[in-house]
C-alpha cells in the first residue's frame, strides 16, 4: 500500500546550520504530500504541503519539493533555530482517498545554541 | 477559532481497567479521526467518522476498543479492558472534508 519512509533520527544541529530530512514515498499515482511538526507536549500541526509534481511547499523558512522522478519530498531549511527543535513527520494522502493520511515514523530534531 | 480539544491530557491506569478519551473537533468539521501514536512512531489511524457514521474502522481492535460520535460532533474512544501494550498517545484530528488534518494535543495513556 501507499507509504512514506523518512530518515531516522535523532538529528542534532547547531543553531544556523543547514537542515535536510529525507522522505521518500511509495504510492499509486500521485498522492498529496505533507510535512507535519510536533512540538513538545503538543499535537501535530501542518508545516507545508504539495499536491502535484514539481510543487514546492514552504513555510517558516522550511521548504520541500515534490519530486516524482525520485519519489521524494525532502524537508530543508537553510538556517535552523533553537525554536525549530521538534519532531517532524512526513505524510501522504493517496490520490484515491484524500481522507487517508499515512505518516512516517518521525525525525526528532534538536537544535543547540 | 478554537482548535481540537481533547481530555484528559494524561491518564494512568492499571491493566484490565477501562478508560475513555474525549474529543471535541473544530466547529463545522464533518470528519473526525482517532489515531494511536506509539513511542517513536507516527500516528496510525484507528477510526474515521463522517458526521456520526464510522466509515473506516478497519484498524480498530474491536474486541476491546469502541468509539462513538452520537450527534456528529464530539466523540469518545473507550478501551475495556486496557492492556500494557495500549500505552500510547491517542490523538484526535478533524477536517471539513479531506486534505489537511487538524490535531488535538493528545491523551497520553500509561497502563501499569
mmCIF file of C-alpha atoms in Angstrom:
data_model
loop_
_atom_site.group_PDB
_atom_site.id
_atom_site.type_symbol
_atom_site.label_atom_id
_atom_site.label_comp_id
_atom_site.label_asym_id
_atom_site.label_seq_id
_atom_site.Cartn_x
_atom_site.Cartn_y
_atom_site.Cartn_z
ATOM 1 C CA UNK A 1 0.000 0.000 0.000
ATOM 2 C CA UNK A 2 0.898 3.659 -0.136
ATOM 3 C CA UNK A 3 3.531 4.629 2.431
ATOM 4 C CA UNK A 4 6.331 7.030 3.305
ATOM 5 C CA UNK A 5 9.810 6.358 4.620
ATOM 6 C CA UNK A 6 11.748 9.095 6.345
ATOM 7 C CA UNK A 7 15.279 9.258 7.649
ATOM 8 C CA UNK A 8 15.747 8.061 11.161
ATOM 9 C CA UNK A 9 16.798 10.420 13.884
ATOM 10 C CA UNK A 10 17.608 11.868 16.115
ATOM 11 C CA UNK A 11 19.255 14.793 14.368
ATOM 12 C CA UNK A 12 21.261 17.286 16.406
ATOM 13 C CA UNK A 13 22.425 20.547 14.849
ATOM 14 C CA UNK A 14 23.940 23.794 15.982
ATOM 15 C CA UNK A 15 21.974 26.989 15.522
ATOM 16 C CA UNK A 16 22.228 28.406 11.972
ATOM 17 C CA UNK A 17 23.220 25.034 10.489
ATOM 18 C CA UNK A 18 21.526 23.663 7.359
ATOM 19 C CA UNK A 19 18.863 21.004 7.727
ATOM 20 C CA UNK A 20 17.759 18.228 5.401
ATOM 21 C CA UNK A 21 15.362 15.474 6.458
ATOM 22 C CA UNK A 22 14.859 12.875 3.747
ATOM 23 C CA UNK A 23 11.467 11.469 2.860
ATOM 24 C CA UNK A 24 10.580 9.065 0.066
ATOM 25 C CA UNK A 25 7.204 7.653 -0.804
ATOM 26 C CA UNK A 26 5.587 4.655 -2.451
ATOM 27 C CA UNK A 27 2.205 5.283 -3.947
ATOM 28 C CA UNK A 28 -0.259 4.550 -6.722
ATOM 29 C CA UNK A 29 -0.490 7.603 -8.893
ATOM 30 C CA UNK A 30 0.347 10.997 -7.459
ATOM 31 C CA UNK A 31 -0.540 11.457 -3.810
ATOM 32 C CA UNK A 32 -0.569 14.719 -1.884
ATOM 33 C CA UNK A 33 2.498 15.102 0.332
ATOM 34 C CA UNK A 34 2.798 16.814 3.700
ATOM 35 C CA UNK A 35 5.233 17.699 6.429
ATOM 36 C CA UNK A 36 3.793 17.947 9.931
ATOM 37 C CA UNK A 37 5.656 19.191 13.012
ATOM 38 C CA UNK A 38 5.060 18.194 16.613
ATOM 39 C CA UNK A 39 6.440 20.451 19.331
ATOM 40 C CA UNK A 40 6.880 19.005 22.824
ATOM 41 C CA UNK A 41 3.566 18.380 24.546
ATOM 42 C CA UNK A 42 1.505 19.408 21.520
ATOM 43 C CA UNK A 43 -0.373 17.751 18.701
ATOM 44 C CA UNK A 44 0.794 17.639 15.117
ATOM 45 C CA UNK A 45 0.433 20.752 13.017
ATOM 46 C CA UNK A 46 0.810 21.157 9.295
ATOM 47 C CA UNK A 47 4.112 22.716 8.288
ATOM 48 C CA UNK A 48 3.786 22.591 4.499
ATOM 49 C CA UNK A 49 2.283 20.577 1.680
ATOM 50 C CA UNK A 50 2.427 19.907 -2.057
ATOM 51 C CA UNK A 51 -0.317 18.372 -4.124
ATOM 52 C CA UNK A 52 1.318 17.752 -7.501
ATOM 53 C CA UNK A 53 4.674 17.014 -9.064
ATOM 54 C CA UNK A 54 7.242 19.849 -9.017
ATOM 55 C CA UNK A 55 5.203 21.834 -6.491
ATOM 56 C CA UNK A 56 7.244 23.431 -3.721
ATOM 57 C CA UNK A 57 5.715 23.834 -0.292
ATOM 58 C CA UNK A 58 7.203 26.429 2.033
ATOM 59 C CA UNK A 59 6.546 27.857 5.480
ATOM 60 C CA UNK A 60 8.603 29.414 8.293
ATOM 61 C CA UNK A 61 11.803 29.101 6.235
ATOM 62 C CA UNK A 62 11.235 25.387 5.550
ATOM 63 C CA UNK A 63 10.863 24.074 2.011
ATOM 64 C CA UNK A 64 10.121 20.764 0.315
ATOM 65 C CA UNK A 65 9.751 19.968 -3.393
ATOM 66 C CA UNK A 66 7.558 17.171 -4.759
ATOM 67 C CA UNK A 67 9.895 15.117 -6.971
ATOM 68 C CA UNK A 68 8.114 12.368 -8.896
ATOM 69 C CA UNK A 69 11.327 11.180 -10.603
ATOM 70 C CA UNK A 70 12.859 10.255 -7.257
ATOM 71 C CA UNK A 71 9.545 9.839 -5.373
ATOM 72 C CA UNK A 72 10.872 12.181 -2.718
ATOM 73 C CA UNK A 73 9.753 15.146 -0.622
ATOM 74 C CA UNK A 74 12.817 16.143 1.408
ATOM 75 C CA UNK A 75 12.455 18.850 4.051
ATOM 76 C CA UNK A 76 15.091 21.613 4.012
ATOM 77 C CA UNK A 77 15.933 24.754 5.928
ATOM 78 C CA UNK A 78 18.953 26.923 5.377
ATOM 79 C CA UNK A 79 19.470 28.122 8.939
ATOM 80 C CA UNK A 80 17.808 26.375 11.879
ATOM 81 C CA UNK A 81 16.934 27.983 15.191
ATOM 82 C CA UNK A 82 16.617 26.558 18.681
ATOM 83 C CA UNK A 83 12.857 27.025 18.360
ATOM 84 C CA UNK A 84 12.814 24.524 15.449
ATOM 85 C CA UNK A 85 13.512 21.692 17.880
ATOM 86 C CA UNK A 86 10.619 19.281 17.399
ATOM 87 C CA UNK A 87 9.627 16.012 15.746
ATOM 88 C CA UNK A 88 8.962 16.216 12.002
ATOM 89 C CA UNK A 89 6.640 13.794 10.210
ATOM 90 C CA UNK A 90 6.420 13.198 6.500
ATOM 91 C CA UNK A 91 2.977 12.075 5.353
ATOM 92 C CA UNK A 92 0.988 11.311 2.232
ATOM 93 C CA UNK A 93 -2.644 11.289 1.301
ATOM 94 C CA UNK A 94 -3.409 8.828 -1.517
ATOM 95 C CA UNK A 95 -4.810 10.047 -4.779
ATOM 96 C CA UNK A 96 -7.797 7.721 -4.418
ATOM 97 C CA UNK A 97 -8.723 8.768 -0.853
ATOM 98 C CA UNK A 98 -7.883 12.224 0.435
ATOM 99 C CA UNK A 99 -9.274 11.338 3.876
ATOM 100 C CA UNK A 100 -6.488 8.813 4.341
ATOM 101 C CA UNK A 101 -3.198 10.097 5.807
ATOM 102 C CA UNK A 102 -0.150 7.831 6.090
ATOM 103 C CA UNK A 103 2.637 9.047 8.363
ATOM 104 C CA UNK A 104 6.328 8.279 8.548
ATOM 105 C CA UNK A 105 7.938 7.352 11.853
ATOM 106 C CA UNK A 106 9.072 10.894 12.562
ATOM 107 C CA UNK A 107 12.501 12.508 12.895
ATOM 108 C CA UNK A 108 13.433 14.273 16.113
ATOM 109 C CA UNK A 109 15.439 17.453 15.587
ATOM 110 C CA UNK A 110 17.344 19.129 18.398
ATOM 111 C CA UNK A 111 18.993 22.477 17.723
ATOM 112 C CA UNK A 112 21.628 23.602 20.207
ATOM 113 C CA UNK A 113 22.559 27.263 20.768
ATOM 114 C CA UNK B 1 -11.191 29.813 16.349
ATOM 115 C CA UNK B 2 -10.800 27.079 18.954
ATOM 116 C CA UNK B 3 -8.729 24.076 17.948
ATOM 117 C CA UNK B 4 -9.408 20.400 18.541
ATOM 118 C CA UNK B 5 -9.927 19.797 22.249
ATOM 119 C CA UNK B 6 -9.056 16.551 23.963
ATOM 120 C CA UNK B 7 -9.345 15.373 27.533
ATOM 121 C CA UNK B 8 -7.816 14.194 29.690
ATOM 122 C CA UNK B 9 -4.276 15.114 28.686
ATOM 123 C CA UNK B 10 -2.775 12.321 30.786
ATOM 124 C CA UNK B 11 -4.178 9.106 32.199
ATOM 125 C CA UNK B 12 -2.504 6.420 34.251
ATOM 126 C CA UNK B 13 -4.412 3.209 34.916
ATOM 127 C CA UNK B 14 -3.735 -0.366 35.876
ATOM 128 C CA UNK B 15 -4.155 -3.121 33.330
ATOM 129 C CA UNK B 16 -7.639 -4.557 32.954
ATOM 130 C CA UNK B 17 -9.202 -1.224 33.929
ATOM 131 C CA UNK B 18 -11.439 0.689 31.496
ATOM 132 C CA UNK B 19 -10.507 4.121 30.165
ATOM 133 C CA UNK B 20 -12.217 6.706 27.964
ATOM 134 C CA UNK B 21 -10.942 9.636 25.945
ATOM 135 C CA UNK B 22 -12.992 12.577 24.741
ATOM 136 C CA UNK B 23 -12.543 14.775 21.679
ATOM 137 C CA UNK B 24 -14.324 17.919 20.516
ATOM 138 C CA UNK B 25 -13.385 18.747 16.910
ATOM 139 C CA UNK B 26 -13.230 22.155 15.311
ATOM 140 C CA UNK B 27 -16.702 23.537 14.740
ATOM 141 C CA UNK B 28 -18.053 22.636 11.312
ATOM 142 C CA UNK B 29 -15.587 19.829 10.686
ATOM 143 C CA UNK B 30 -17.558 16.813 9.494
ATOM 144 C CA UNK B 31 -14.696 14.343 9.534
ATOM 145 C CA UNK B 32 -13.167 13.158 12.795
ATOM 146 C CA UNK B 33 -10.190 10.810 13.216
ATOM 147 C CA UNK B 34 -8.790 8.862 16.133
ATOM 148 C CA UNK B 35 -5.116 7.864 15.907
ATOM 149 C CA UNK B 36 -2.780 5.955 18.150
ATOM 150 C CA UNK B 37 0.838 7.104 18.334
ATOM 151 C CA UNK B 38 3.286 4.674 19.879
ATOM 152 C CA UNK B 39 6.551 5.984 21.269
ATOM 153 C CA UNK B 40 8.919 6.942 18.472
ATOM 154 C CA UNK B 41 6.351 6.248 15.749
ATOM 155 C CA UNK B 42 3.986 8.195 13.564
ATOM 156 C CA UNK B 43 0.234 8.243 14.163
ATOM 157 C CA UNK B 44 -1.758 5.224 12.990
ATOM 158 C CA UNK B 45 -5.450 5.511 12.222
ATOM 159 C CA UNK B 46 -7.885 3.716 14.494
ATOM 160 C CA UNK B 47 -11.194 5.036 13.178
ATOM 161 C CA UNK B 48 -12.606 7.753 10.947
ATOM 162 C CA UNK B 49 -16.068 9.316 11.198
ATOM 163 C CA UNK B 50 -18.023 11.204 8.589
ATOM 164 C CA UNK B 51 -20.561 13.032 10.742
ATOM 165 C CA UNK B 52 -21.915 10.297 13.025
ATOM 166 C CA UNK B 53 -21.035 7.386 10.744
ATOM 167 C CA UNK B 54 -17.872 5.328 11.241
ATOM 168 C CA UNK B 55 -16.659 4.960 7.656
ATOM 169 C CA UNK B 56 -13.262 3.362 8.348
ATOM 170 C CA UNK B 57 -12.763 1.272 11.486
ATOM 171 C CA UNK B 58 -10.688 -1.472 9.905
ATOM 172 C CA UNK B 59 -7.730 -0.823 12.233
ATOM 173 C CA UNK B 60 -9.760 -0.591 15.435
ATOM 174 C CA UNK B 61 -9.229 -3.640 17.708
ATOM 175 C CA UNK B 62 -12.897 -4.266 18.230
ATOM 176 C CA UNK B 63 -12.512 -6.815 20.985
ATOM 177 C CA UNK B 64 -11.515 -4.083 23.448
ATOM 178 C CA UNK B 65 -11.845 -0.728 21.692
ATOM 179 C CA UNK B 66 -15.049 1.108 20.939
ATOM 180 C CA UNK B 67 -15.874 4.601 19.752
ATOM 181 C CA UNK B 68 -18.930 6.742 19.247
ATOM 182 C CA UNK B 69 -19.879 10.088 17.767
ATOM 183 C CA UNK B 70 -23.571 10.154 18.510
ATOM 184 C CA UNK B 71 -24.532 13.642 17.342
ATOM 185 C CA UNK B 72 -21.827 14.023 14.754
ATOM 186 C CA UNK B 73 -19.862 16.475 16.884
ATOM 187 C CA UNK B 74 -17.777 15.289 19.811
ATOM 188 C CA UNK B 75 -16.525 11.738 20.139
ATOM 189 C CA UNK B 76 -15.467 9.246 22.779
ATOM 190 C CA UNK B 77 -12.924 6.444 22.414
ATOM 191 C CA UNK B 78 -13.018 3.672 25.006
ATOM 192 C CA UNK B 79 -10.730 0.806 25.906
ATOM 193 C CA UNK B 80 -12.055 -2.001 28.069
ATOM 194 C CA UNK B 81 -10.092 -3.720 29.435
ATOM 195 C CA UNK B 82 -6.792 -1.949 28.924
ATOM 196 C CA UNK B 83 -3.598 -3.931 28.324
ATOM 197 C CA UNK B 84 0.020 -2.962 28.858
ATOM 198 C CA UNK B 85 0.503 -2.626 25.097
ATOM 199 C CA UNK B 86 -2.165 0.076 24.922
ATOM 200 C CA UNK B 87 0.215 2.608 26.444
ATOM 201 C CA UNK B 88 0.497 5.317 23.786
ATOM 202 C CA UNK B 89 -0.671 8.801 22.870
ATOM 203 C CA UNK B 90 -4.205 8.889 21.478
ATOM 204 C CA UNK B 91 -4.691 11.711 19.019
ATOM 205 C CA UNK B 92 -7.887 13.166 17.674
ATOM 206 C CA UNK B 93 -7.985 15.133 14.429
ATOM 207 C CA UNK B 94 -10.644 16.737 12.266
ATOM 208 C CA UNK B 95 -11.128 18.407 8.899
ATOM 209 C CA UNK B 96 -14.010 19.730 6.828
ATOM 210 C CA UNK B 97 -13.649 17.116 4.097
ATOM 211 C CA UNK B 98 -10.281 15.612 3.200
ATOM 212 C CA UNK B 99 -6.839 17.186 2.949
ATOM 213 C CA UNK B 100 -5.086 18.851 5.888
ATOM 214 C CA UNK B 101 -5.997 17.413 9.253
ATOM 215 C CA UNK B 102 -6.084 19.492 12.433
ATOM 216 C CA UNK B 103 -4.839 17.687 15.504
ATOM 217 C CA UNK B 104 -5.584 17.991 19.181
ATOM 218 C CA UNK B 105 -2.813 17.790 21.814
ATOM 219 C CA UNK B 106 -3.495 14.121 22.500
ATOM 220 C CA UNK B 107 -4.066 11.981 25.588
ATOM 221 C CA UNK B 108 -1.024 10.182 26.909
ATOM 222 C CA UNK B 109 -2.122 6.825 28.343
ATOM 223 C CA UNK B 110 0.097 4.788 30.639
ATOM 224 C CA UNK B 111 -1.068 1.293 31.554
ATOM 225 C CA UNK B 112 0.712 -0.211 34.565
#
